[in-house]
Short mmCIF file of C-alpha atoms in Angstrom, two decimals:
data_model
loop_
_atom_site.label_atom_id
_atom_site.label_comp_id
_atom_site.label_asym_id
_atom_site.label_seq_id
_atom_site.Cartn_x
_atom_site.Cartn_y
_atom_site.Cartn_z
CA MET A 603 -12.57 26.63 -21.90
CA PRO A 604 -12.18 23.02 -20.29
CA ASP A 605 -14.26 22.30 -17.02
CA PRO A 606 -12.19 22.70 -13.95
CA LEU A 607 -11.17 19.76 -12.50
CA PRO A 608 -12.25 18.83 -8.93
CA GLU A 609 -9.93 19.67 -6.12
CA PHE A 610 -9.68 18.25 -2.68
CA GLU A 611 -8.22 19.98 -0.03
CA CYS A 612 -7.48 16.96 2.05
CA PRO A 613 -7.36 13.79 -0.67
CA PRO A 614 -6.36 10.48 1.06
CA LEU A 615 -3.21 10.52 -1.01
CA ASN A 616 -0.22 8.45 0.11
CA GLU A 617 2.12 8.76 -3.14
CA VAL A 618 2.20 10.31 -6.85
CA VAL A 619 4.59 8.88 -9.36
CA ILE A 620 5.28 10.44 -12.52
CA GLY A 621 7.46 8.65 -14.86
CA VAL A 622 8.39 7.99 -18.35
CA GLN A 623 9.91 4.64 -20.19
CA PHE A 624 12.39 5.21 -23.31
CA GLU A 625 14.24 2.79 -25.33
CA PRO A 626 16.92 1.32 -23.36
CA LEU A 627 20.31 3.23 -23.61
CA LYS A 628 22.67 1.15 -24.87
CA GLU A 629 25.95 2.50 -23.59
CA PHE A 630 24.26 3.42 -20.36
CA HIS A 631 26.45 1.65 -17.48
CA ALA A 632 26.22 1.20 -13.90
CA ALA A 633 28.59 3.91 -13.22
CA HIS A 634 26.71 6.41 -14.90
CA LEU A 635 24.05 5.93 -12.07
CA GLY A 636 26.90 7.27 -9.85
CA LEU A 637 27.69 9.79 -12.24
CA TYR A 638 24.42 11.09 -12.49
CA TRP A 639 23.88 10.76 -8.55
CA SER A 640 26.95 12.79 -8.08
CA GLN A 641 25.22 15.78 -9.90
CA ILE A 642 21.98 15.86 -7.61
CA ARG A 643 23.54 14.43 -4.30
CA HIS A 644 23.38 17.80 -2.57
CA ARG A 645 19.29 17.56 -3.23
CA TYR A 646 19.17 13.87 -3.33
CA PRO A 647 21.73 12.87 -0.44
CA PHE A 648 20.43 9.09 0.05
CA THR A 649 20.70 6.24 -2.50
CA GLU A 650 18.89 2.79 -2.40
CA GLU A 651 19.46 0.05 -4.91
CA GLN A 652 16.38 -1.88 -6.08
CA PRO A 653 15.93 -4.39 -8.96
CA PRO A 654 14.94 -2.76 -12.44
CA LEU A 655 11.40 -2.66 -13.85
CA ALA A 656 10.19 -4.62 -16.26
CA PRO A 657 9.26 -2.41 -19.45
CA GLN A 658 5.67 -1.73 -19.54
CA VAL A 659 3.57 -0.83 -22.59
CA GLU A 660 -0.07 -0.17 -23.10
CA PRO A 661 -0.97 -1.65 -26.13
CA PRO A 662 -3.98 -0.33 -28.09
CA GLU A 663 -5.54 -3.69 -28.18
CA VAL A 664 -4.77 -5.86 -24.97
CA THR A 665 -4.24 -9.49 -26.04
CA ALA A 666 -4.06 -12.56 -23.55
CA ARG A 667 -1.09 -12.78 -21.26
CA VAL A 668 1.22 -15.71 -21.40
CA PRO A 669 3.72 -16.35 -18.20
CA ALA A 670 6.98 -15.05 -19.69
CA ILE A 671 10.66 -15.68 -18.63
CA SER A 672 12.81 -12.92 -19.97
CA PHE A 673 16.77 -13.37 -20.28
CA GLN A 674 19.07 -10.47 -19.75
CA SER A 675 22.16 -10.51 -21.77
CA GLY A 676 25.02 -8.43 -20.68
CA ALA A 677 25.87 -6.89 -17.70
CA PHE A 678 23.11 -6.33 -15.02
CA ILE A 679 22.46 -2.65 -14.21
CA PRO A 680 20.18 -2.07 -11.20
CA ARG A 681 17.35 0.50 -10.37
CA SER A 682 18.82 3.30 -8.51
CA TRP A 683 16.92 5.39 -5.71
CA PHE A 684 17.67 8.51 -5.02
CA LEU A 685 16.12 10.19 -1.93
CA ASP A 686 15.65 13.78 -0.74
CA ALA A 687 16.76 14.49 2.82
CA THR A 688 13.16 14.04 4.07
CA LYS A 689 12.92 10.95 2.04
CA ASN A 690 9.43 12.24 0.88
CA GLU A 691 10.86 12.81 -2.69
CA LEU A 692 12.71 10.40 -4.75
CA ILE A 693 14.12 9.78 -8.42
CA GLN A 694 14.30 6.44 -9.85
CA LEU A 695 16.72 5.91 -12.58
CA GLN A 696 17.58 2.69 -14.68
CA ASN A 697 18.71 2.59 -18.26
CA ASP A 698 15.05 2.88 -19.85
CA ARG A 699 13.25 4.57 -17.00
CA PHE A 700 13.41 8.05 -15.29
CA LEU A 701 10.57 8.29 -12.57
CA ARG A 702 9.70 10.88 -9.86
CA ASN A 703 8.04 10.14 -6.72
CA TRP A 704 6.07 11.90 -3.70
CA ARG A 705 4.92 10.08 -0.90
CA GLN A 706 4.12 10.39 2.84
CA ILE A 707 6.56 9.04 5.10
CA GLU A 708 4.64 10.18 8.43
CA GLY A 709 1.09 10.12 7.08
CA THR A 710 0.61 13.85 8.01
CA GLU A 711 2.19 15.44 5.00
CA ALA A 712 0.05 17.73 3.02
CA TYR A 713 0.02 16.62 -0.82
CA PRO A 714 1.93 19.38 -2.84
CA ARG A 715 -0.12 19.28 -5.70
CA PHE A 716 -0.02 18.22 -9.15
CA PRO A 717 1.29 21.60 -10.65
CA LEU A 718 4.22 21.92 -8.13
CA LEU A 719 4.99 17.75 -8.63
CA ILE A 720 4.86 17.88 -12.54
CA LYS A 721 7.38 21.19 -12.79
CA ARG A 722 9.82 19.42 -10.35
CA PHE A 723 9.47 16.17 -12.82
CA GLU A 724 10.02 18.40 -15.82
CA GLU A 725 13.05 20.48 -14.28
CA GLU A 726 14.88 17.01 -13.08
CA TRP A 727 14.28 15.57 -16.44
CA GLU A 728 15.50 18.40 -18.57
CA SER A 729 18.65 18.10 -16.45
CA PHE A 730 18.66 14.40 -16.75
CA LEU A 731 18.46 15.07 -20.51
CA VAL A 732 21.68 17.55 -20.07
CA PHE A 733 23.47 14.75 -18.31
CA LEU A 734 22.96 12.31 -21.17
CA ASN A 735 23.99 14.86 -23.54
CA ASP A 736 27.22 15.58 -21.32
CA GLN A 737 28.11 11.82 -21.58
CA GLY A 738 27.64 11.23 -24.95
CA LEU A 739 24.64 9.18 -24.45
CA GLY A 740 21.90 10.82 -26.86
CA ARG A 741 18.39 11.78 -26.52
CA PRO A 742 16.24 9.02 -25.07
CA SER A 743 13.26 7.80 -27.15
CA VAL A 744 10.46 8.14 -25.07
CA ASN A 745 7.59 5.23 -25.56
CA GLN A 746 5.56 5.32 -22.56
CA CYS A 747 4.43 7.66 -19.88
CA GLU A 748 3.17 6.98 -16.37
CA LEU A 749 1.07 8.70 -13.78
CA ILE A 750 0.03 7.11 -10.49
CA TYR A 751 -2.08 8.05 -7.45
CA ILE A 752 -1.76 5.98 -4.46
CA ASN A 753 -4.65 6.58 -2.39
CA HIS A 754 -4.87 4.90 1.30
CA LEU A 755 -8.29 4.58 2.81
CA GLU A 756 -8.48 3.73 6.31
CA PRO A 757 -11.23 2.22 7.94
CA GLY A 758 -12.68 4.75 10.56
CA SER A 759 -12.79 7.65 8.11
CA GLY A 760 -16.36 7.01 6.43
CA TRP A 761 -16.75 3.53 6.15
CA ASN A 762 -15.56 0.80 8.77
CA ASP A 763 -15.49 -2.36 7.07
CA TYR A 764 -16.10 -4.40 3.95
CA SER A 765 -19.53 -4.40 4.31
CA GLU A 766 -19.64 -0.66 4.06
CA LEU A 767 -17.89 0.21 0.63
CA GLU A 768 -20.94 1.55 -0.98
CA LYS A 769 -20.36 4.74 1.46
CA VAL A 770 -16.74 4.97 -0.35
CA PHE A 771 -17.44 3.95 -3.91
CA THR A 772 -20.07 4.90 -6.50
CA THR A 773 -19.58 1.39 -8.53
CA LEU A 774 -19.19 -1.21 -5.38
CA ARG A 775 -21.97 -2.80 -2.88
CA THR A 776 -20.63 -5.71 -1.36
CA PRO A 777 -22.50 -8.10 0.96
CA GLY A 778 -22.81 -7.32 4.89
CA GLY A 779 -25.22 -8.92 7.10
CA SER A 780 -28.44 -9.05 5.60
CA GLY A 781 -28.05 -11.47 2.75
CA PHE A 782 -26.85 -14.88 2.30
CA LEU A 783 -22.82 -13.73 2.27
CA PRO A 784 -21.27 -12.19 5.22
CA ALA A 785 -18.77 -9.14 4.39
CA PRO A 786 -15.92 -10.08 2.38
CA GLU A 787 -12.73 -11.73 4.25
CA LEU A 788 -10.95 -9.86 1.36
CA LEU A 789 -11.64 -8.09 -1.49
CA ASN A 790 -9.82 -6.82 -5.06
CA TRP A 791 -11.34 -4.78 -7.71
CA GLU A 792 -9.85 -3.61 -11.00
CA SER A 793 -11.28 -1.74 -13.89
CA ARG A 794 -9.65 -0.13 -16.74
CA TYR A 795 -10.63 2.59 -19.48
CA LYS A 796 -9.52 4.07 -22.60
CA LEU A 797 -7.88 7.20 -22.65
CA PRO A 798 -9.26 9.07 -25.93
CA GLU A 799 -7.59 8.98 -29.25
CA GLU A 800 -6.00 5.71 -28.26
CA ARG A 801 -3.51 7.58 -25.57
CA GLY A 802 -3.19 4.74 -23.37
CA ARG A 803 -5.59 3.53 -20.32
CA LEU A 804 -6.51 4.29 -17.05
CA HIS A 805 -5.97 1.64 -14.81
CA VAL A 806 -8.10 1.33 -11.30
CA GLN A 807 -7.49 -1.00 -8.62
CA LEU A 808 -8.66 -1.45 -5.11
CA GLN A 809 -6.65 -3.77 -2.83
CA PRO A 810 -6.26 -4.46 0.60
CA VAL A 811 -2.76 -3.89 2.14
CA PHE A 812 -0.77 -4.13 5.63
CA ARG A 813 0.90 -0.65 5.85
CA ALA A 814 4.24 -0.84 7.52
CA ARG A 815 4.58 2.81 8.93
CA ASP A 816 1.74 2.08 11.44
CA PHE A 817 0.77 -1.80 10.70
CA LYS A 818 -2.71 -0.79 9.75
CA LEU A 819 -4.87 -2.82 7.40
CA ILE A 820 -6.33 -0.44 4.99
CA LEU A 821 -7.17 -0.33 1.29
CA SER A 822 -5.30 1.16 -1.39
CA PHE A 823 -7.04 2.86 -4.04
CA ASN A 824 -4.81 3.22 -6.80
CA LEU A 825 -5.19 4.85 -10.24
CA THR A 826 -2.80 4.65 -12.88
CA ALA A 827 -2.61 6.26 -16.17
CA ARG A 828 -0.08 4.78 -18.90
CA GLY A 829 -0.01 5.31 -22.59
CA SER A 830 2.44 7.01 -25.09
CA PRO A 831 3.07 10.75 -26.25
CA GLU A 832 2.17 11.29 -29.90
CA LYS A 833 5.74 12.39 -30.35
CA ASN A 834 8.83 12.37 -28.83
CA THR A 835 8.99 15.87 -27.79
CA GLU A 836 8.74 17.87 -24.44
CA ASP A 837 5.36 19.31 -25.47
CA GLU A 838 3.73 16.19 -26.52
CA ILE A 839 5.16 14.51 -23.30
CA PHE A 840 3.97 17.02 -20.74
CA ALA A 841 0.76 17.20 -22.84
CA TRP A 842 0.04 13.67 -22.33
CA PHE A 843 0.85 13.87 -18.42
CA HIS A 844 -1.51 16.72 -18.58
CA LEU A 845 -4.46 14.34 -19.96
CA ALA A 846 -3.49 11.78 -17.60
CA HIS A 847 -3.92 13.95 -14.59
CA GLU A 848 -7.35 14.81 -15.73
CA TRP A 849 -8.37 11.32 -16.15
CA VAL A 850 -6.87 10.18 -12.82
CA VAL A 851 -8.80 13.42 -10.83
CA LYS A 852 -11.93 13.07 -12.62
CA GLY A 853 -12.05 9.22 -12.46
CA PHE A 854 -11.46 9.27 -8.77
CA ASP A 855 -14.12 11.94 -8.54
CA GLN A 856 -16.68 9.89 -10.22
CA LEU A 857 -15.75 6.66 -8.92
CA THR A 858 -16.01 7.68 -5.05
CA GLU A 859 -18.96 8.94 -3.45
CA PRO A 860 -19.96 12.49 -2.43
CA THR A 861 -19.93 11.97 1.52
CA MET A 862 -16.44 10.91 1.11
CA HIS A 863 -15.64 14.14 -0.97
CA GLN A 864 -16.95 15.82 2.08
CA LEU A 865 -14.31 14.17 4.37
CA TRP A 866 -11.78 15.07 1.64
CA ASN A 867 -12.78 18.86 1.43
CA LYS A 868 -13.76 18.94 -1.90
CA LYS A 869 -13.82 22.60 -3.03
CA GLN A 870 -17.25 23.83 -4.74
CA CYS A 871 -16.68 25.05 -8.09
CA MET B 1012 16.78 -12.56 23.24
CA LEU B 1013 13.62 -13.60 24.48
CA ASN B 1014 13.52 -11.53 27.76
CA ASP B 1015 11.24 -8.36 28.17
CA THR B 1016 8.55 -9.45 25.63
CA LEU B 1017 4.81 -9.05 25.52
CA GLU B 1018 2.96 -11.91 24.62
CA PHE B 1019 0.25 -11.08 22.57
CA GLY B 1020 -1.94 -14.27 21.75
CA VAL B 1021 -0.06 -17.58 21.16
CA THR B 1022 -1.61 -19.81 18.85
CA SER B 1023 -0.73 -22.81 16.80
CA ARG B 1024 -4.11 -23.52 15.17
CA ASN B 1025 -4.42 -23.98 11.61
CA LEU B 1026 -1.64 -26.13 10.93
CA PRO B 1027 -0.77 -26.52 7.06
CA ALA B 1028 -1.51 -28.84 4.86
CA LEU B 1029 2.06 -29.72 4.62
CA GLY B 1030 3.66 -30.08 1.13
CA THR B 1031 0.81 -28.14 -0.58
CA GLU B 1032 2.93 -24.90 -1.34
CA PRO B 1033 6.79 -25.57 -2.15
CA TYR B 1034 9.06 -22.58 -1.36
CA ARG B 1035 8.61 -20.77 -4.74
CA GLY B 1036 9.48 -17.40 -6.45
CA GLN B 1037 13.25 -17.14 -5.29
CA GLN B 1038 14.05 -13.42 -4.42
CA PRO B 1039 17.38 -12.55 -5.62
CA TRP B 1040 17.48 -9.28 -3.66
CA GLY B 1041 18.17 -9.14 -0.15
CA MET B 1042 16.23 -6.44 1.51
CA LEU B 1043 12.71 -4.37 1.22
CA VAL B 1044 12.93 -4.07 -2.62
CA GLN B 1045 10.04 -2.95 -4.50
CA GLN B 1046 9.16 -4.42 -8.04
CA THR B 1047 6.86 -1.68 -8.88
CA ALA B 1048 7.66 1.97 -9.46
CA ILE B 1049 5.69 2.49 -6.31
CA SER B 1050 7.97 3.54 -3.63
CA GLY B 1051 6.17 0.71 -1.19
CA GLY B 1052 5.65 0.43 2.44
CA THR B 1053 2.92 -1.88 2.31
CA LEU B 1054 2.07 -5.79 1.68
CA VAL B 1055 -0.51 -6.10 -1.20
CA LEU B 1056 -3.26 -8.99 0.15
CA THR B 1057 -4.59 -11.02 -2.50
CA GLY B 1058 -6.62 -13.96 -3.04
CA ASN B 1059 -3.34 -15.93 -2.91
CA THR B 1060 -2.21 -14.58 0.23
CA ALA B 1061 -2.20 -17.28 3.13
CA SER B 1062 -4.86 -16.73 5.93
CA TRP B 1063 -2.02 -16.97 8.62
CA VAL B 1064 -0.57 -13.64 6.87
CA LEU B 1065 -3.93 -12.20 7.46
CA ASP B 1066 -4.13 -13.16 10.96
CA ALA B 1067 -0.83 -12.29 11.59
CA ALA B 1068 -1.35 -8.74 10.01
CA LYS B 1069 -4.49 -8.44 12.45
CA LYS B 1070 -2.45 -8.99 15.63
CA LEU B 1071 0.27 -6.82 14.43
CA GLU B 1072 -2.29 -4.06 13.95
CA ALA B 1073 -3.34 -4.29 17.30
CA LEU B 1074 0.38 -4.08 18.68
CA GLY B 1075 0.89 -1.37 16.69
CA LYS B 1076 -1.41 0.82 18.76
CA LEU B 1077 0.49 0.01 22.11
CA PRO B 1078 1.81 3.54 23.14
CA ALA B 1079 5.54 3.99 24.73
CA GLY B 1080 5.99 2.30 28.05
CA TRP B 1081 3.27 -0.44 27.38
CA ASP B 1082 5.09 -2.85 29.51
CA SER B 1083 5.20 -0.32 32.53
CA TYR B 1084 9.20 -0.66 32.26
CA GLY B 1085 9.70 1.74 29.49
CA GLY B 1086 9.02 -0.46 26.76
CA LEU B 1087 9.80 1.23 23.32
CA PRO B 1088 6.92 1.62 20.60
CA LEU B 1089 7.55 -0.19 17.73
CA ASP B 1090 10.68 0.73 15.85
CA SER B 1091 9.99 1.80 12.40
CA ASN B 1092 12.36 -0.55 10.60
CA ALA B 1093 11.60 -3.30 12.64
CA LYS B 1094 7.93 -2.60 11.24
CA MET B 1095 9.41 -2.62 7.63
CA LEU B 1096 11.18 -5.83 7.96
CA THR B 1097 8.37 -7.75 9.63
CA VAL B 1098 5.87 -6.66 6.64
CA SER B 1099 8.75 -7.77 4.33
CA VAL B 1100 9.09 -11.20 6.03
CA LEU B 1101 5.09 -11.57 6.08
CA GLY B 1102 5.44 -10.86 1.94
CA TRP B 1103 8.70 -13.56 1.45
CA LEU B 1104 6.64 -16.24 3.59
CA GLY B 1105 3.13 -15.06 2.30
CA ARG B 1106 2.76 -18.19 0.01
CA ASN B 1107 3.92 -20.57 2.41
CA ASP B 1108 1.49 -22.64 4.40
CA LEU B 1109 2.75 -21.90 7.94
CA PRO B 1110 0.55 -21.89 11.21
CA VAL B 1111 -0.50 -18.66 12.47
CA PRO B 1112 2.30 -17.07 14.45
CA ALA B 1113 2.23 -15.63 17.91
CA VAL B 1114 2.81 -12.07 17.67
CA VAL B 1115 5.33 -10.73 20.26
CA LEU B 1116 6.41 -7.26 20.97
CA GLY B 1117 10.03 -6.66 22.58
CA SER B 1118 10.56 -3.78 24.71
CA ALA B 1119 13.52 -2.72 22.46
CA GLY B 1120 10.77 -1.95 19.72
CA THR B 1121 11.43 -5.52 18.16
CA VAL B 1122 8.98 -7.61 16.53
CA GLN B 1123 8.70 -11.41 17.33
CA LEU B 1124 7.01 -13.85 15.36
CA GLU B 1125 6.72 -17.58 16.96
CA TRP B 1126 5.94 -20.36 15.13
CA ARG B 1127 5.08 -24.11 16.50
CA ALA B 1128 4.67 -27.22 14.49
CA LYS B 1129 5.41 -30.82 14.63
CA GLY B 1130 6.69 -30.47 17.93
CA LYS B 1131 9.05 -27.91 16.93
CA GLU B 1132 9.26 -23.98 17.73
CA LEU B 1133 10.73 -21.66 15.63
CA GLU B 1134 11.08 -17.79 16.89
CA VAL B 1135 12.38 -14.98 14.60
CA GLU B 1136 13.06 -11.48 16.03
CA LEU B 1137 13.02 -8.70 13.74
CA GLY B 1138 15.14 -5.88 14.78
CA LYS B 1139 15.94 -2.17 13.78
CA ASP B 1140 19.49 -3.54 12.18
CA ASN B 1141 17.70 -5.27 9.78
CA ALA B 1142 18.87 -8.43 11.07
CA VAL B 1143 16.80 -11.41 12.17
CA GLU B 1144 17.90 -13.39 15.10
CA PHE B 1145 16.20 -16.64 15.48
CA VAL B 1146 15.60 -19.38 17.86
CA LYS B 1147 15.27 -23.02 16.85
CA VAL B 1148 13.55 -25.48 19.56
CA TYR B 1149 13.93 -29.21 18.56
CA PRO B 1150 11.42 -31.65 19.73
CA ASN B 1151 13.91 -33.26 22.13
CA GLY B 1152 14.42 -29.52 23.82
CA ASP B 1153 17.73 -28.85 22.37
CA VAL B 1154 18.05 -25.08 21.16
CA GLU B 1155 19.69 -23.57 18.45
CA GLU B 1156 20.06 -19.63 17.98
CA GLY B 1157 21.50 -17.88 15.15
CA GLU B 1158 21.39 -14.33 13.63
CA GLU B 1159 20.92 -13.78 10.02
CA LYS B 1160 22.29 -10.62 7.79
CA ALA B 1161 21.90 -11.51 4.17
CA ASN B 1162 19.71 -13.16 1.95
CA LEU B 1163 17.08 -12.85 4.51
CA PRO B 1164 14.30 -14.37 2.01
CA GLN B 1165 16.14 -17.16 1.43
CA ARG B 1166 17.49 -17.89 4.85
CA LEU B 1167 13.81 -17.31 6.20
CA ARG B 1168 12.31 -19.75 4.05
CA GLY B 1169 14.87 -22.22 5.07
CA LEU B 1170 14.10 -21.93 8.79
CA THR B 1171 10.40 -22.42 7.83
CA ARG B 1172 11.50 -25.56 5.69
CA TRP B 1173 13.38 -26.82 8.76
CA LEU B 1174 9.95 -26.20 10.69
CA LEU B 1175 7.54 -27.72 8.56
CA TYR B 1176 9.51 -30.61 6.73
CA ASP B 1177 13.09 -31.66 8.25
#
């Protein structure tokens, strides 16, 4: 039996994204976005238009990145957001992406937990597959899956400024007064870890952000697992998501300090 | 437009090194767009973020703590759309070498950003309807007012170009 995952009653989670990328649907037109919305509008009554996301693939070996300019042939198809009545949950759709987000709006909403979010994603994904089939668009060929956890760390909750980040992170110690350097003015940190059997990577990122909802300067601690399922089947896709979830949760647990875990009410196994 | 406002720290220090950072990265989308799968609501600060953005964010952070009635005349707290628009504006202009703006809260919950450079003054008011009202004060005292509702990134960059270069 696998080790139980660490569990936090009050994690600092602000947003969770569960999504798949697939080969572009050649016959998918902007009108299909509206057609799809008409089927889910009773549950997702609001819509917004966003620029499409660029394709993103996690390669087995990372090569040097060069600036790239992409040209799109044919008509432009945007990315649509379909938001539920609370705007806490949304579906993002474009001709090669299907994502579902849960997010805080007020900052006080309780995290619904992964089992519920992955269940809702699975239901919406299956419903989308039925829609594609009904429209004669075929079954999408999934080439990447993505699971993103966005944590918001506010000063005053276990740490006060950038000189105290060793109170939050097990891998970070920043200057802060006693040595030559002052506390950093800004701080960005990235690391990446290989998932087993070349099933993708876990990317960890710490970045300062200015949050619109309350005009607060905070730290965003992002864990992104990205990779491809072994086969384009529902079983393999969701097996990948469960592996990704394990890595995100155990990674978060290992990279953050036990004193912070107490603040987040980590459950004792 | 500029009545009933609370001044929150006027400064025109950190005048820019003019011409070092031209207006690049034209944003083809008008409003509050997200270029990632994350649905947003934050402005990421990186090593390329201009110092004035960080300074403005600190001023806004202090403003954001003001309760309703902050001006003793029933002044409203910051409107959520105005907050989102303000953060977007900082993002659109964040790679431009502007002076640190004065940050002012309007009694309707709006946000004003005020820049002064080369004897000119530019004031933009960011409101709840995602519109931007602006006032340009020329060195000779002439005043020009207007409102922008579309193509805001380009329009705002045009206004700051007037402030810094024209």
